[in-house]
Coordinates of C-alpha atoms and ligand atoms in Angstrom, one line a residue:
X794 CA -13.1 -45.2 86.3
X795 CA -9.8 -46.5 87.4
X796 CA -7.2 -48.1 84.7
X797 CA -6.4 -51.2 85.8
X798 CA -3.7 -53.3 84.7
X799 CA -2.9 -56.6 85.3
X800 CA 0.5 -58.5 84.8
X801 CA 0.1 -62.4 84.2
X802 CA -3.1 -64.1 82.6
X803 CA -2.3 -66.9 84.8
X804 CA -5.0 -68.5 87.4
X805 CA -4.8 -65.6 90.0
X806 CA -4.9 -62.3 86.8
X807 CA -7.4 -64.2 85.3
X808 CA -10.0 -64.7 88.3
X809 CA -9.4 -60.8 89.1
X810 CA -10.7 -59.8 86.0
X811 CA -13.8 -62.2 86.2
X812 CA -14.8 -61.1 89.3
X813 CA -14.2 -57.6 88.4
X814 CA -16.4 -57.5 84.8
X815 CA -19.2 -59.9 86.7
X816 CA -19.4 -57.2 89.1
X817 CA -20.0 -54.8 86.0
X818 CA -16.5 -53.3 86.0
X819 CA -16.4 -52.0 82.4
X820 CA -13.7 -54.5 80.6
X821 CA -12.1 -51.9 78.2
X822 CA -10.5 -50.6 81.5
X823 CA -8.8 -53.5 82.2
X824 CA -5.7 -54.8 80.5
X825 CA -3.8 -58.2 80.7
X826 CA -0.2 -58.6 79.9
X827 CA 1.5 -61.8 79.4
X828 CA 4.7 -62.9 77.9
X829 CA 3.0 -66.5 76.9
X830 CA 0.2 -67.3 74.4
X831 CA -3.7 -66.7 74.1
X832 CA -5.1 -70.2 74.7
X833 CA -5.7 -70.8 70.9
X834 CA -1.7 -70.4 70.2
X835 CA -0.3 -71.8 74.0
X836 CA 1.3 -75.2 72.9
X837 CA 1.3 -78.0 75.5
X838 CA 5.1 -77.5 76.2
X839 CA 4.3 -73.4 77.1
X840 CA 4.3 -75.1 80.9
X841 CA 4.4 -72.2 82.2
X842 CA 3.0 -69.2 80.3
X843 CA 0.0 -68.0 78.9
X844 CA -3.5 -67.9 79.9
X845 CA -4.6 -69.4 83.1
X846 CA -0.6 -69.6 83.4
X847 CA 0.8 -72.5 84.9
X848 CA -3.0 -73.8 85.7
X849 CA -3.7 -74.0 82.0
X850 CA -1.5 -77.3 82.0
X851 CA -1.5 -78.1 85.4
X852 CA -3.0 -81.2 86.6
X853 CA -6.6 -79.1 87.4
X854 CA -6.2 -80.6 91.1
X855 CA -8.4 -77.7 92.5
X856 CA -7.8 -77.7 96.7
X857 CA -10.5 -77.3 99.3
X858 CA -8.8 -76.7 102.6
X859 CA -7.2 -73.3 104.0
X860 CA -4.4 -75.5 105.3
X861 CA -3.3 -76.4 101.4
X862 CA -1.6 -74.3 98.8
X863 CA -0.3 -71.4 100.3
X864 CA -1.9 -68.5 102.5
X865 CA -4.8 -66.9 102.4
X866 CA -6.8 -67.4 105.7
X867 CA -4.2 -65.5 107.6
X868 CA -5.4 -62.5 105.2
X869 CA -8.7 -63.3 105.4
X870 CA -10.5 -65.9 108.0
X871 CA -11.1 -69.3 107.5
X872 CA -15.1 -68.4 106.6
X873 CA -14.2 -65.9 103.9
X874 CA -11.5 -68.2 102.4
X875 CA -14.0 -71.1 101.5
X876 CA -16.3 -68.7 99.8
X877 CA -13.4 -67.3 97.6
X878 CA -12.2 -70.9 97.1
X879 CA -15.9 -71.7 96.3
X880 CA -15.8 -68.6 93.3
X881 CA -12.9 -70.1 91.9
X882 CA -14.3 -73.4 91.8
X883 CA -17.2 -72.2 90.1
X884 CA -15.6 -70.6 87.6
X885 CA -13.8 -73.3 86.3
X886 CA -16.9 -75.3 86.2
X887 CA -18.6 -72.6 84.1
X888 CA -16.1 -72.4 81.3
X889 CA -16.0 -76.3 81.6
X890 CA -17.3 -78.1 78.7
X891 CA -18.4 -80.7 81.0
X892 CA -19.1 -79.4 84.2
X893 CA -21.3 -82.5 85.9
X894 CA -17.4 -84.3 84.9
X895 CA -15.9 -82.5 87.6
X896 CA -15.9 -84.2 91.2
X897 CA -14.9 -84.0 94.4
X898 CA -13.1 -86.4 96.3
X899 CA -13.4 -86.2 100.2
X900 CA -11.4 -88.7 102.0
X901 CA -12.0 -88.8 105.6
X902 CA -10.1 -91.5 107.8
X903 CA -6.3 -91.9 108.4
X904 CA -5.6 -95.5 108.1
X905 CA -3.6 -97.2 110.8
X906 CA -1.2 -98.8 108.3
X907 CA 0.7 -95.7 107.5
X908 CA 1.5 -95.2 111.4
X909 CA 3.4 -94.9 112.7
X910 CA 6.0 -93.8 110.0
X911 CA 3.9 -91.3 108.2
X912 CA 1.4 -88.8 109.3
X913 CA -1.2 -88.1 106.3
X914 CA -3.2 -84.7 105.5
X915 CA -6.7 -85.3 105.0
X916 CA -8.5 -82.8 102.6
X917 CA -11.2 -82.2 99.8
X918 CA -10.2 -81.9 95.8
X919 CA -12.4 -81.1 92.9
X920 CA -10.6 -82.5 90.0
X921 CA -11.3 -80.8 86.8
X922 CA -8.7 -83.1 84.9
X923 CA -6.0 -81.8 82.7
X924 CA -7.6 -82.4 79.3
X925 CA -10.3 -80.4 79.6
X926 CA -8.0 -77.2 81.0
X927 CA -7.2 -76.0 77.0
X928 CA -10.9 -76.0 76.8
X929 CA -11.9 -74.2 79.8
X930 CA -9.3 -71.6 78.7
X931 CA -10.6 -71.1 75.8
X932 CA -14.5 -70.5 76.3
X933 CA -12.8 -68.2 79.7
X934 CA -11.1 -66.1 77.2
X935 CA -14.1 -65.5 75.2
X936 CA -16.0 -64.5 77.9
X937 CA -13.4 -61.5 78.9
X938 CA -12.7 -60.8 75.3
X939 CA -16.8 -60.5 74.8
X940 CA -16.7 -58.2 78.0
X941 CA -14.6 -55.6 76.7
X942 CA -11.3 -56.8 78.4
X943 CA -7.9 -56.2 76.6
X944 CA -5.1 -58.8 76.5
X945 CA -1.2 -57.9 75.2
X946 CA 0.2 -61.4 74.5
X947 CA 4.0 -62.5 74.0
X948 CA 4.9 -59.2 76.0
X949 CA 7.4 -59.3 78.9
X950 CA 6.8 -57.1 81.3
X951 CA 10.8 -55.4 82.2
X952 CA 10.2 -52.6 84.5
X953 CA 8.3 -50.6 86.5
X954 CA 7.6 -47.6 88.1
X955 CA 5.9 -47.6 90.9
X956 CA 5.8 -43.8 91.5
X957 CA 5.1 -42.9 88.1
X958 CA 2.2 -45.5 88.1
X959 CA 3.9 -47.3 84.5
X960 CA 4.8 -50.6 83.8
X961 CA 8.0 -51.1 80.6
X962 CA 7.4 -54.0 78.0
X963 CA 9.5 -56.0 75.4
X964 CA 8.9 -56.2 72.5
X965 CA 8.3 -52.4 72.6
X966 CA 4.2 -52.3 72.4
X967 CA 2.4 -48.9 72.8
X968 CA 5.6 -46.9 73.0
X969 CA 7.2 -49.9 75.2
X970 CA 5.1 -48.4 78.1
X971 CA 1.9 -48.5 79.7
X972 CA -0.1 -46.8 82.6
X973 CA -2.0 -47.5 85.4
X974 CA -4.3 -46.4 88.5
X975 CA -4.3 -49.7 89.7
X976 CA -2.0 -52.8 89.4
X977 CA -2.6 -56.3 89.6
X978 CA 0.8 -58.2 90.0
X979 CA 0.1 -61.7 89.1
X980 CA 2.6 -63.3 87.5
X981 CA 3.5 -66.6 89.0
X982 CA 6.3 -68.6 89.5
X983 CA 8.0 -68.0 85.8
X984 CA 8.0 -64.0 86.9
X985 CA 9.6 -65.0 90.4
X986 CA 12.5 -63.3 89.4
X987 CA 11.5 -60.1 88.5
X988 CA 9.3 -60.1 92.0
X989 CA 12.5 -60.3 93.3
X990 CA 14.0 -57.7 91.3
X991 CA 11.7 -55.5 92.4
X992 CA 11.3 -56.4 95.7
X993 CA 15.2 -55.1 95.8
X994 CA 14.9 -52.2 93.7
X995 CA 12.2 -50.9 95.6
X996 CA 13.7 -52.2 99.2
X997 CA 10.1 -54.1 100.2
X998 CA 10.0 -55.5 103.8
X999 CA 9.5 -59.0 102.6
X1000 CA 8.6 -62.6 104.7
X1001 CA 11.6 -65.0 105.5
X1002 CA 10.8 -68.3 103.1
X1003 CA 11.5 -71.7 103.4
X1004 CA 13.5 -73.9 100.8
X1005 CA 11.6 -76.5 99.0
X1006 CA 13.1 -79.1 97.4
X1007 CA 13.3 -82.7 97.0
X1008 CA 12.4 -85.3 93.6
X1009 CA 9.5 -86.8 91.7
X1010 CA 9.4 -90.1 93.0
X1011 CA 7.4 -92.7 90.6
X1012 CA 6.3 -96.4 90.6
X1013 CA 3.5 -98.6 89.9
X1014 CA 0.0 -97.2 90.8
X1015 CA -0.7 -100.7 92.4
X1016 CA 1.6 -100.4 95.3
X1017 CA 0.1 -97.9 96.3
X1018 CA -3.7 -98.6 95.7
X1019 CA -4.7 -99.0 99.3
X1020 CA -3.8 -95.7 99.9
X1021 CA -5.4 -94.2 97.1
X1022 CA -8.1 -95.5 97.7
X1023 CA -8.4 -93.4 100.7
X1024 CA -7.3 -90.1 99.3
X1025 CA -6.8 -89.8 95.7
X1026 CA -3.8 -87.1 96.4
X1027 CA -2.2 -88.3 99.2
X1028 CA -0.3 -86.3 101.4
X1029 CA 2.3 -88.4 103.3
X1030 CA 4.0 -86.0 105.9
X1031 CA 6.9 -85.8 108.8
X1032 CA 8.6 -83.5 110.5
X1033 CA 11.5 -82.8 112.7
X1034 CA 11.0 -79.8 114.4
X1035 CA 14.8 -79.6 116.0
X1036 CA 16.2 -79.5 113.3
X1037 CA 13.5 -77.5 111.1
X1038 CA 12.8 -80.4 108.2
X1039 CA 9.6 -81.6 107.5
X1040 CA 8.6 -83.7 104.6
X1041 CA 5.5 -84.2 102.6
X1042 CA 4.4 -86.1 99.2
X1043 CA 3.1 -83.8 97.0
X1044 CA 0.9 -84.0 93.8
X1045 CA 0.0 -87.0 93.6
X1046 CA -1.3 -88.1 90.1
X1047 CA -2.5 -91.5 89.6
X1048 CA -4.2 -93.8 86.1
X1049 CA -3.0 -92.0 83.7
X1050 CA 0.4 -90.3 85.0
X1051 CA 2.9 -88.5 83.7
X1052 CA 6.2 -86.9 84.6
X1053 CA 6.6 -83.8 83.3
X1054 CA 9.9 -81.8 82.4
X1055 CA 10.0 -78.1 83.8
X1056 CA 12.7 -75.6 82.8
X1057 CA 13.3 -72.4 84.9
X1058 CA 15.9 -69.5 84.6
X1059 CA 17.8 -72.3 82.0
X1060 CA 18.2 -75.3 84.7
X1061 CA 15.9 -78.3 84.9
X1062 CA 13.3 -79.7 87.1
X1063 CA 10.3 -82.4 87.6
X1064 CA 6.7 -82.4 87.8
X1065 CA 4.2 -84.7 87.6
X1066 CA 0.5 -84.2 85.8
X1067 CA -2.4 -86.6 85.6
X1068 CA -4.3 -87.1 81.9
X1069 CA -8.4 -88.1 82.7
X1070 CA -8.9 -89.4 79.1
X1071 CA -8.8 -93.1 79.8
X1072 CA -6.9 -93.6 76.4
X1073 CA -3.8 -92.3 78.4
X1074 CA -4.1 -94.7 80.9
X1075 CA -0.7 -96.4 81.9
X1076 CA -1.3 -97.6 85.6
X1077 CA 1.6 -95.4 87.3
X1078 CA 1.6 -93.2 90.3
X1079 CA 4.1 -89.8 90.7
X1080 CA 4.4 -87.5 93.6
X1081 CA 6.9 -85.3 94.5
X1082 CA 8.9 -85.8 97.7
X1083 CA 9.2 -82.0 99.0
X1084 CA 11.4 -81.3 102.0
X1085 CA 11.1 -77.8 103.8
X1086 CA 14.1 -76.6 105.0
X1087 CA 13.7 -73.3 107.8
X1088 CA 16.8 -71.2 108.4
X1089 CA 18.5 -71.4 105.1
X1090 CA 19.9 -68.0 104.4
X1091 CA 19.2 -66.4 100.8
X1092 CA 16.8 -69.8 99.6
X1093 CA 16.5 -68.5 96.6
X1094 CA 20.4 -68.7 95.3
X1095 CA 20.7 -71.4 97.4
X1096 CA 17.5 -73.8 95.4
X1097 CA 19.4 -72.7 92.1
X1098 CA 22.6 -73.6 93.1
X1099 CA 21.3 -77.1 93.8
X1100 CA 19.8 -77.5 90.6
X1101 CA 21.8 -76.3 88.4
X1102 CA 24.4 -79.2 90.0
X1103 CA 22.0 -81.8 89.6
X1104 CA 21.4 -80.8 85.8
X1105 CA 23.7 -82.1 83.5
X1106 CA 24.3 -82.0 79.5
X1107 CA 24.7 -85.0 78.0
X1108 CA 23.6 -87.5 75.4
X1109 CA 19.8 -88.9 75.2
X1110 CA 20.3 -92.0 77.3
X1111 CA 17.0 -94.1 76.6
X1112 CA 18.6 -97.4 77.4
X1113 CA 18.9 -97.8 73.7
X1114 CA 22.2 -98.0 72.2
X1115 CA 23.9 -98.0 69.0
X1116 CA 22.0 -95.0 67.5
X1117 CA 22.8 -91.4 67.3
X1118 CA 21.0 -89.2 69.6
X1119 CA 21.4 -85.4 70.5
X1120 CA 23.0 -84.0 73.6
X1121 CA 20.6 -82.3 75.5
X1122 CA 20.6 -80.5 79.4
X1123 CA 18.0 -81.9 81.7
X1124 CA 17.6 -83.4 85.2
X1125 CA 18.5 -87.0 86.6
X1126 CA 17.2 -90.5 86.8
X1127 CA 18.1 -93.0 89.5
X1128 CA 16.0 -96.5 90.1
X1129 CA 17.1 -99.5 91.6
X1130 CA 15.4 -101.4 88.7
X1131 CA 13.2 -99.1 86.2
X1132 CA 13.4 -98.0 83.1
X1133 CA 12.6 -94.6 82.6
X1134 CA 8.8 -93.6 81.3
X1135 CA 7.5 -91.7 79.1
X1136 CA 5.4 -88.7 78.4
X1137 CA 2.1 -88.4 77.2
X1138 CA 3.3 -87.6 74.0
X1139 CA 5.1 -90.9 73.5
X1140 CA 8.7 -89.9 74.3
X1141 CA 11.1 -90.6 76.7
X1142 CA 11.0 -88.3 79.9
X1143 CA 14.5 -86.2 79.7
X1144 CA 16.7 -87.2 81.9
X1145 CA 19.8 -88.7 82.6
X1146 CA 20.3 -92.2 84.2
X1147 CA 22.5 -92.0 87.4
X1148 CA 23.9 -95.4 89.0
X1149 CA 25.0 -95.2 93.0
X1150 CA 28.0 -93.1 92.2
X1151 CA 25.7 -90.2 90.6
X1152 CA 23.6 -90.5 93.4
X1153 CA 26.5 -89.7 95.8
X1154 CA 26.9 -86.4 93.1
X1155 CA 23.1 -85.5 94.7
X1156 CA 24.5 -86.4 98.3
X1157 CA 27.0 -83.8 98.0
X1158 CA 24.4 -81.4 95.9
X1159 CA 22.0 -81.5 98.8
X1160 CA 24.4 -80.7 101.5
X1161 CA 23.6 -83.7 104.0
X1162 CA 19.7 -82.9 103.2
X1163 CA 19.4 -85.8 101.0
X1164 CA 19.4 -88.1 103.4
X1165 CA 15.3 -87.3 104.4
X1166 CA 14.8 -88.0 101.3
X1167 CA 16.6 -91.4 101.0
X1168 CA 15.3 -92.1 104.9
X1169 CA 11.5 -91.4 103.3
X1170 CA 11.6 -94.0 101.1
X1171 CA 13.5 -96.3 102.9
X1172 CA 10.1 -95.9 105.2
X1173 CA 7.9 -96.2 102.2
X1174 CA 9.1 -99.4 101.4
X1175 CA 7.5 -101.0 105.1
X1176 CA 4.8 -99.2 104.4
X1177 CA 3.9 -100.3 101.3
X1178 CA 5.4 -103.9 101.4
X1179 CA 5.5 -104.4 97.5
X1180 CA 7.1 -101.7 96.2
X1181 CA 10.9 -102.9 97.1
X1182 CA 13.3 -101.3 94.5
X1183 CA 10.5 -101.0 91.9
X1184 CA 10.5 -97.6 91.9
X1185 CA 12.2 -94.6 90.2
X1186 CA 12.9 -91.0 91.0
X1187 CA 13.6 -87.7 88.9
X1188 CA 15.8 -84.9 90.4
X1189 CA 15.5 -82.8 90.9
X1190 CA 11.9 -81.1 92.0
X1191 CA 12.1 -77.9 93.5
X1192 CA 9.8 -74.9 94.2
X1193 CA 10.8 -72.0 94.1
X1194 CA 9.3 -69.7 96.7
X1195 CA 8.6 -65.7 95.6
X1196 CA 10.0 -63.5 98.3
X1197 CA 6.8 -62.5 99.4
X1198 CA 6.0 -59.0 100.0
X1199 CA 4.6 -57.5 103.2
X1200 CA 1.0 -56.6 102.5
X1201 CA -2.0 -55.1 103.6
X1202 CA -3.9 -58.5 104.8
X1203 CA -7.2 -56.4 103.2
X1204 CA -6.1 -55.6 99.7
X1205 CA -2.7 -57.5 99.2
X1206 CA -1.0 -53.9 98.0
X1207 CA 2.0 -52.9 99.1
X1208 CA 2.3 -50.6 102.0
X1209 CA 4.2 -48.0 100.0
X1210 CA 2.1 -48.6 97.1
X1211 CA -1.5 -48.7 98.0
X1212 CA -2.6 -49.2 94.6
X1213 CA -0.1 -52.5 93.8
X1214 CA -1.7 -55.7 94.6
X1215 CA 0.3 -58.7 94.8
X1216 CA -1.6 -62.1 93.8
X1217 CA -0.9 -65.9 93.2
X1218 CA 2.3 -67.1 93.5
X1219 CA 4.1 -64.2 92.9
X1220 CA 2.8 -63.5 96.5
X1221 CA 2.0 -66.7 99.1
X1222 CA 0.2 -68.9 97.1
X1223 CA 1.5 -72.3 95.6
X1224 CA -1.4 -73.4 93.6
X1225 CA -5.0 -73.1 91.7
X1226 CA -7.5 -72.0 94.1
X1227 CA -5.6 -70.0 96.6
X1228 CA -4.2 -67.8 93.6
X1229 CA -7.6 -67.4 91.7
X1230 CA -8.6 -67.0 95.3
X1231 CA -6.6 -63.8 95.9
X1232 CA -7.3 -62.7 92.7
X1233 CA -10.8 -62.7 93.5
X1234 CA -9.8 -61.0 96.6
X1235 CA -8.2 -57.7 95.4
X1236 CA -10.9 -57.4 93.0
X1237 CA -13.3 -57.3 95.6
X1238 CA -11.8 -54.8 97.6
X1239 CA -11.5 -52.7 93.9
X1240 CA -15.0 -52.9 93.6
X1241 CA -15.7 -51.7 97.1
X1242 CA -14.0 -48.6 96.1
X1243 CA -15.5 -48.1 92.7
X1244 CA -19.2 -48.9 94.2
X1245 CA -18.0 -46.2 97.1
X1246 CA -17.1 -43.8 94.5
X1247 CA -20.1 -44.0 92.7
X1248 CA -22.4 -43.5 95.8
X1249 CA -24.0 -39.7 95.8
X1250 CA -22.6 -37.7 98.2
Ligands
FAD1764 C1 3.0 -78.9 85.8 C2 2.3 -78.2 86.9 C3 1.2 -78.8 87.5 C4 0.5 -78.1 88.5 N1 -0.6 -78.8 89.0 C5 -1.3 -78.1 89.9 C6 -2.5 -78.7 90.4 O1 -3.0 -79.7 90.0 N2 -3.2 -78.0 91.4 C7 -2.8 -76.8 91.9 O2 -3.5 -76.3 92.7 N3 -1.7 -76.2 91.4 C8 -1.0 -76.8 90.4 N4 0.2 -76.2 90.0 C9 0.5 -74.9 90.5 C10 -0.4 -73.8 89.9 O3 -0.5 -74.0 88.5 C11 0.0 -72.5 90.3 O4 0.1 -72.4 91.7 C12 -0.9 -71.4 89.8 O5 -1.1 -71.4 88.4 C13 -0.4 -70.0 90.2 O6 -1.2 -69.0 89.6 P1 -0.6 -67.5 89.3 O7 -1.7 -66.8 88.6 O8 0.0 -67.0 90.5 O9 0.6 -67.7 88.3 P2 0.6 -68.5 86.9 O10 -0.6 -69.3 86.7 O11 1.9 -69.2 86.9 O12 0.6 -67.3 85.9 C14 1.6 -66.3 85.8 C15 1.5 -65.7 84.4 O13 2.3 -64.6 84.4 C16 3.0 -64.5 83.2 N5 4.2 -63.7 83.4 C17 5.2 -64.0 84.2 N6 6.2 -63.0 84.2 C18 5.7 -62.1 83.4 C19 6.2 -60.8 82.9 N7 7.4 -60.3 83.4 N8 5.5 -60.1 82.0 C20 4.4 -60.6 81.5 N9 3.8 -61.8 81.9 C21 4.5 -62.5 82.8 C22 3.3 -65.9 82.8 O14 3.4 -66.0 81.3 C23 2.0 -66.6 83.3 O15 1.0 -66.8 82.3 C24 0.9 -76.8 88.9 C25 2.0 -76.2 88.3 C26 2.7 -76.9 87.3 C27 3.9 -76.2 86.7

């Protein structure tokens, strides 16, 4: 029986090891490590870490379409992706303490008043709703601990060797090492850094990736009702092939909205999550803008750069004065009109309020790019005729993209390393079901081998 040992417990680790013990894979040979919480301890500001990863806080928007979220069709078919996409769903239906609560919205027509200055991507979502995700983490956790399967929690995984088949922790747990017949390397956008630390150590052919960056744009769910109405999570897009830009809205959360501050490698950006309990209700709509830019060299350094210059430290401006308030770093704020809003939890999003001239700080940040964005609006306005400057927007928002790794398009492991399976968003993926859906995917292919092995000869 192979070792197997997965780094992350985020979406894409997690499904691996469900599908693996389902299968009858014996859990005490599998082993999760993560540098976050158990879902008992993960607070609500651990964004990013812990179990089910950055899906245990996400917004529980769960995909249905092989053209969302990142690749996995071109691995696998179209046919084969909607079953894995249909595993996933199920799963987070069966930890779900209310499964018959989770629903699927389906939108179908693209309505002529968004021509001709948008084009908008049609496609199914189950929505499983952000309040319930510390739930479903929990009673998922149970199930793998009750199946034998070990977890290593607050442990950062440093190193390792591929050759000698060993991965390096901190803090030092058993002996600061651990070892391996199989890896699962799953560990998301907060280990996007080591990926690529690896990916240079080790000299992986890797995928040229796009930038993606842009702002959380918010305003006043009614403007945009008519729209939601049609499709819950709109996706407005545009392109412009010459000169390889294309724009899109993305995540849209409506009702009970919330921007959401996200820290990575020290600088600051926005998101955007959805609460279902009604009681959180405050009538606001946030998306992020997201521009794709092809043919940027090195996108990684270049996204950072551009953060960090649009993150600045300064005092709490609330639009209070007279009252002392702490300096903090975060993000920025520009509306024509708007106050800032504020997080579920009652307090001011961070950020600090820009006027025209700040905004000419972003121009210059964005290197000309800013513009689309501006333009995007601009066309948002005719579109949705009440919405004139009564809007706001946080910058900036930005996703990183993982180098991704060439792999074997039938068991995601690295050419050099047949037994190192790359998963989530550390690989292709940027969301819930295509990560759980890889995840799924590797673990397939492991049982396949196991079930081989244990055929008589
Ligand atoms: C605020 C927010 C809202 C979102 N909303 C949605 C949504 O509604 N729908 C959707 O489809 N997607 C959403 N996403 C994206 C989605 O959450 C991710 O695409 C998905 O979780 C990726 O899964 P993953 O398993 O690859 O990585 P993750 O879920 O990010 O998990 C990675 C795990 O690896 C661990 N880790 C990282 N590095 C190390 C290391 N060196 N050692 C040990 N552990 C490590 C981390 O602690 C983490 O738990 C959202 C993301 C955010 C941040």
């Amino acid at each position: 029986m192979e070792k197997i040992v997965i780094i992350g417990a985020g979406v894409a680790g997690v499904n691996a090891a469900t599908k693996l013990v389902d299968n009858g894979y014996p859990g005490e040979y599998i082993t999760i490590i993560d540098m976050g919480n158990d879902p008992y301890k993960r607070k609500p500001e651990e964004v990013m870490t812990g179990f089910m990863g950055a899906g245990g806080w996400s917004d529980g928007k769960l995909t249905y379409h092989t053209a969302i979220g990142g690749h996995m069709s071109k691995y696998c078919g179209e046919e084969k992706t909607m079953e894995l996409f249909d595993e996933v769903i199920t799963n987070f239906k069966r930890f779900h303490p209310k499964p018959e609560e989770v629903q699927c919205s389906n939108p179908e027509a693209e309505p002529d008043f968004i021509k001709p200055y948008f084009g908008l991507r049609l496609f199914p979502v189950w929505h499983v709703g952000t309040d319930y995700l510390h739930e479903i983490g929990k009673n998922w956790y149970d199930y793998l601990v009750s199946k034998g399967v070990g977890f290593i929690w607050n442990t950062k995984v440093t190193n390792i060797d591929f050759k000698r088949q060993t991965v390096f922790t901190n803090p030092v747990k058993h002996n600061g090492y651990i070892c391996y017949d199989r890896l699962i390397f799953g560990v998301g956008k907060s280990g996007i850094d080591f990926g690529k630390e690896l990916a240079e150590k080790y000299d992986f052919p890797t995928e040229p990736k796009p930038v993606q960056i842009g702002v959380r744009f918010e305003a006043p769910q009614h403007h945009f009702q008519k729209l939601i109405d049609i499709s819950y999570d709109f996706k407005l897009y545009r392109k412009f092939e010459d000169e390889g830009v294309s724009l899109r809205s993305f995540c849209t959360n409506n009702n009970a909205a919330y921007v959401a501050l996200e820290e990575t490698y020290g600088d600051y950006s926005y998101n955007g999550h959805a609460k279902k309990d009604e009681s959180y209700r405050n009538n606001m709509t946030n998306f992020g803008i997201l521009m794709e830019v092809q043919g940027i060299d090195n996108p990684f350094d270049w996204s950072r750069e551009l953060v960090s210059k649009v993150n600045k430290v300064d005092i709490a401006s609330d639009g209070k004065l007279g009252r002392f308030r702490p300096k903090y770093r975060a993000g920025l704020y520009y509306s024509p009109s708007r106050n800032k809003s504020k997080t579920s939890e009652g307090e001011w999003v961070k950020a600090h309020f820009i006027g025209e001239e700040g905004l000419q700080t972003v121009r210059d940040a964005f290197q000309g790019y800013f513009t689309y964005i501006e333009d995007f609006i601009e066309d948002m306005k005719k579109v949705f005729p009440t919405l004139k400057d009564d809007w706001g927007m946080y910058i900036p928002e930005v996703k990183y993209l993982s180098p991704e790794p060439l792999v074997d398009y039938d068991t995601l492991a690295l050419a050099d390393f047949n037994n190192v399976h790359f998963v989530g968003d550390a690989l292709s993926a940027r969301g819930i079901t295509v990560s759980g859906a890889q995840g799924t995917y590797v673990a397939e292919y492991i049982i396949h081998c196991h079930n081989e092995e244990l055929k008589p000869i």
